[in-house]
Amino acid sequence: MGSTATSLRMSGWHRFANPTRFSRLSARILPWALALTVVLFAAGLYLALVGSPPDARQKDTVRIMYIHVPAAWMALATYVLMAMFSGMGFIWKHPLADIAAKNCAPLGAGFTLLALVSGALWGAPMWGTWWEWGDARLTSFLILFFLYLGYMALWQVFEDPEKAARAAAILALVGLINIPVIHFSVQWWNTLHQPASVFRRGGPTIDPAMLWPLFVMLFAFKAYFVSVLLVRIRAEVAERRVRALQMMQAEA
Amino acid sequence: MHWEYAAYIWSSYAAAAVILTAVAAVSIVRLRRALRVQAVLEAKLDQFRSGDEA
């Protein structure tokens, strides 16, 4: 009975929830993920700055899109992933799920900050303003940034990592409500921001000459995310091992 | 590239370089430090255990 339960627990993705096994596996994947990140960014930057045409109306400012849009997509996707890991940690009490959720947050905050900064740099020449408080897309994205900061702060408030994980998970799950608000804000309210032009019914409205560089940059951002997340999880696993070793030494 | 927009365009790419590099660099430094401390502590523990067995 016990062995059946163990084999069931160890089957599927649960096998990778073992921190030692994860560290071994991630050490093998990491060099490939880093190499892929470098190659995709090199190709993406060439296509974005040289290989793609200027826009008929926006001229060369459209090149900001290749930074702004992937950063914004990754900010949203990272939050959803962080909430999923938080939910898994909350329900199944997997320490690795909590660690993964915790280490998604600085990456998500970085993507959100980049989307806000590049958005302001795009807005200034095109809309004539760096920021508009009345714009639902802009303000809901700023709320996303504060959610990431709040989530990271919650982890620091509690000394007990289990209590910190529970509190942070609740915030991450409650904050999920902001994701559809961000996505549909351009449909629900009148905003300066343009409506969805890639993931929409009827297909993308962007010319393929601009769509391809955009997707190459998106995959570069994704490869970067996977690489840095693996580094951060490995670091956290090693830090927890260090704390355990220090306790063992203190007791010995 | 239209010169009047160049400052906005390069600033956005510079912001990306700074933010993405900063997050990656902090993460790599943190991993290297943790692995180094872990190796030292494990070596000490092994030494302690082998001393116990002797």
mmCIF file of N, CA and C in Angstrom, chain B residues 14-49:
data_model
loop_
_atom_site.group_PDB
_atom_site.id
_atom_site.type_symbol
_atom_site.label_atom_id
_atom_site.label_comp_id
_atom_site.label_asym_id
_atom_site.label_seq_id
_atom_site.Cartn_x
_atom_site.Cartn_y
_atom_site.Cartn_z
ATOM 1 N N ALA B 14 17.665 50.522 -24.020
ATOM 2 C CA ALA B 14 18.605 50.625 -22.887
ATOM 3 C C ALA B 14 17.920 50.200 -21.591
ATOM 4 N N ALA B 15 16.652 50.615 -21.426
ATOM 5 C CA ALA B 15 15.900 50.222 -20.221
ATOM 6 C C ALA B 15 15.777 48.705 -20.159
ATOM 7 N N ALA B 16 15.514 48.077 -21.317
ATOM 8 C CA ALA B 16 15.405 46.609 -21.365
ATOM 9 C C ALA B 16 16.730 45.975 -20.970
ATOM 10 N N ALA B 17 17.832 46.502 -21.519
ATOM 11 C CA ALA B 17 19.153 45.936 -21.220
ATOM 12 C C ALA B 17 19.454 46.057 -19.732
ATOM 13 N N VAL B 18 19.168 47.223 -19.157
ATOM 14 C CA VAL B 18 19.484 47.456 -17.739
ATOM 15 C C VAL B 18 18.642 46.540 -16.843
ATOM 16 N N ILE B 19 17.329 46.507 -17.067
ATOM 17 C CA ILE B 19 16.435 45.746 -16.186
ATOM 18 C C ILE B 19 16.705 44.243 -16.307
ATOM 19 N N LEU B 20 16.774 43.730 -17.538
ATOM 20 C CA LEU B 20 16.961 42.282 -17.729
ATOM 21 C C LEU B 20 18.336 41.833 -17.234
ATOM 22 N N THR B 21 19.373 42.663 -17.494
ATOM 23 C CA THR B 21 20.726 42.305 -17.032
ATOM 24 C C THR B 21 20.796 42.345 -15.506
ATOM 25 N N ALA B 22 20.173 43.348 -14.902
ATOM 26 C CA ALA B 22 20.221 43.473 -13.438
ATOM 27 C C ALA B 22 19.580 42.258 -12.769
ATOM 28 N N VAL B 23 18.395 41.861 -13.236
ATOM 29 C CA VAL B 23 17.698 40.706 -12.625
ATOM 30 C C VAL B 23 18.529 39.437 -12.809
ATOM 31 N N ALA B 24 19.088 39.247 -14.025
ATOM 32 C CA ALA B 24 19.890 38.042 -14.293
ATOM 33 C C ALA B 24 21.172 38.051 -13.468
ATOM 34 N N ALA B 25 21.847 39.207 -13.381
ATOM 35 C CA ALA B 25 23.125 39.282 -12.655
ATOM 36 C C ALA B 25 22.928 38.999 -11.171
ATOM 37 N N VAL B 26 21.901 39.605 -10.575
ATOM 38 C CA VAL B 26 21.626 39.372 -9.146
ATOM 39 C C VAL B 26 21.363 37.881 -8.906
ATOM 40 N N SER B 27 20.615 37.249 -9.818
ATOM 41 C CA SER B 27 20.267 35.826 -9.663
ATOM 42 C C SER B 27 21.514 34.946 -9.765
ATOM 43 N N ILE B 28 22.397 35.255 -10.718
ATOM 44 C CA ILE B 28 23.609 34.439 -10.913
ATOM 45 C C ILE B 28 24.562 34.593 -9.716
ATOM 46 N N VAL B 29 24.719 35.826 -9.239
ATOM 47 C CA VAL B 29 25.588 36.060 -8.064
ATOM 48 C C VAL B 29 25.054 35.297 -6.858
ATOM 49 N N ARG B 30 23.726 35.336 -6.692
ATOM 50 C CA ARG B 30 23.082 34.646 -5.561
ATOM 51 C C ARG B 30 23.321 33.132 -5.642
ATOM 52 N N LEU B 31 23.196 32.554 -6.849
ATOM 53 C CA LEU B 31 23.406 31.108 -7.030
ATOM 54 C C LEU B 31 24.854 30.734 -6.736
ATOM 55 N N ARG B 32 25.788 31.508 -7.290
ATOM 56 C CA ARG B 32 27.217 31.194 -7.096
ATOM 57 C C ARG B 32 27.586 31.232 -5.620
ATOM 58 N N ARG B 33 27.087 32.255 -4.916
ATOM 59 C CA ARG B 33 27.386 32.391 -3.485
ATOM 60 C C ARG B 33 26.797 31.219 -2.700
ATOM 61 N N ALA B 34 25.538 30.868 -2.991
ATOM 62 C CA ALA B 34 24.871 29.771 -2.268
ATOM 63 C C ALA B 34 25.593 28.446 -2.513
ATOM 64 N N LEU B 35 25.980 28.189 -3.768
ATOM 65 C CA LEU B 35 26.673 26.924 -4.079
ATOM 66 C C LEU B 35 28.039 26.865 -3.400
ATOM 67 N N ARG B 36 28.724 28.027 -3.331
ATOM 68 C CA ARG B 36 30.046 28.065 -2.695
ATOM 69 C C ARG B 36 29.922 27.769 -1.192
ATOM 70 N N VAL B 37 28.964 28.427 -0.520
ATOM 71 C CA VAL B 37 28.766 28.220 0.926
ATOM 72 C C VAL B 37 28.331 26.780 1.181
ATOM 73 N N GLN B 38 27.450 26.261 0.320
ATOM 74 C CA GLN B 38 26.970 24.882 0.474
ATOM 75 C C GLN B 38 28.137 23.893 0.393
ATOM 76 N N ALA B 39 29.023 24.098 -0.578
ATOM 77 C CA ALA B 39 30.173 23.195 -0.747
ATOM 78 C C ALA B 39 31.071 23.219 0.488
ATOM 79 N N VAL B 40 31.308 24.432 1.039
ATOM 80 C CA VAL B 40 32.168 24.569 2.234
ATOM 81 C C VAL B 40 31.538 23.837 3.417
ATOM 82 N N LEU B 41 30.238 24.059 3.625
ATOM 83 C CA LEU B 41 29.552 23.446 4.776
ATOM 84 C C LEU B 41 29.497 21.924 4.637
ATOM 85 N N GLU B 42 29.251 21.438 3.430
ATOM 86 C CA GLU B 42 29.188 19.980 3.225
ATOM 87 C C GLU B 42 30.558 19.341 3.454
ATOM 88 N N ALA B 43 31.619 20.042 3.029
ATOM 89 C CA ALA B 43 32.981 19.526 3.265
ATOM 90 C C ALA B 43 33.269 19.457 4.754
ATOM 91 N N LYS B 44 32.841 20.504 5.482
ATOM 92 C CA LYS B 44 33.050 20.527 6.948
ATOM 93 C C LYS B 44 32.294 19.385 7.614
ATOM 94 N N LEU B 45 31.052 19.171 7.146
ATOM 95 C CA LEU B 45 30.220 18.113 7.741
ATOM 96 C C LEU B 45 30.821 16.738 7.466
ATOM 97 N N ASP B 46 31.323 16.538 6.247
ATOM 98 C CA ASP B 46 31.968 15.272 5.907
ATOM 99 C C ASP B 46 33.196 15.022 6.787
ATOM 100 N N GLN B 47 33.952 16.111 7.001
ATOM 101 C CA GLN B 47 35.156 16.040 7.848
ATOM 102 C C GLN B 47 34.754 15.640 9.267
ATOM 103 N N PHE B 48 33.691 16.266 9.752
ATOM 104 C CA PHE B 48 33.197 16.012 11.123
ATOM 105 C C PHE B 48 32.760 14.549 11.255
ATOM 106 N N ARG B 49 32.011 14.055 10.213
ATOM 107 C CA ARG B 49 31.498 12.677 10.246
ATOM 108 C C ARG B 49 32.650 11.662 10.199
#
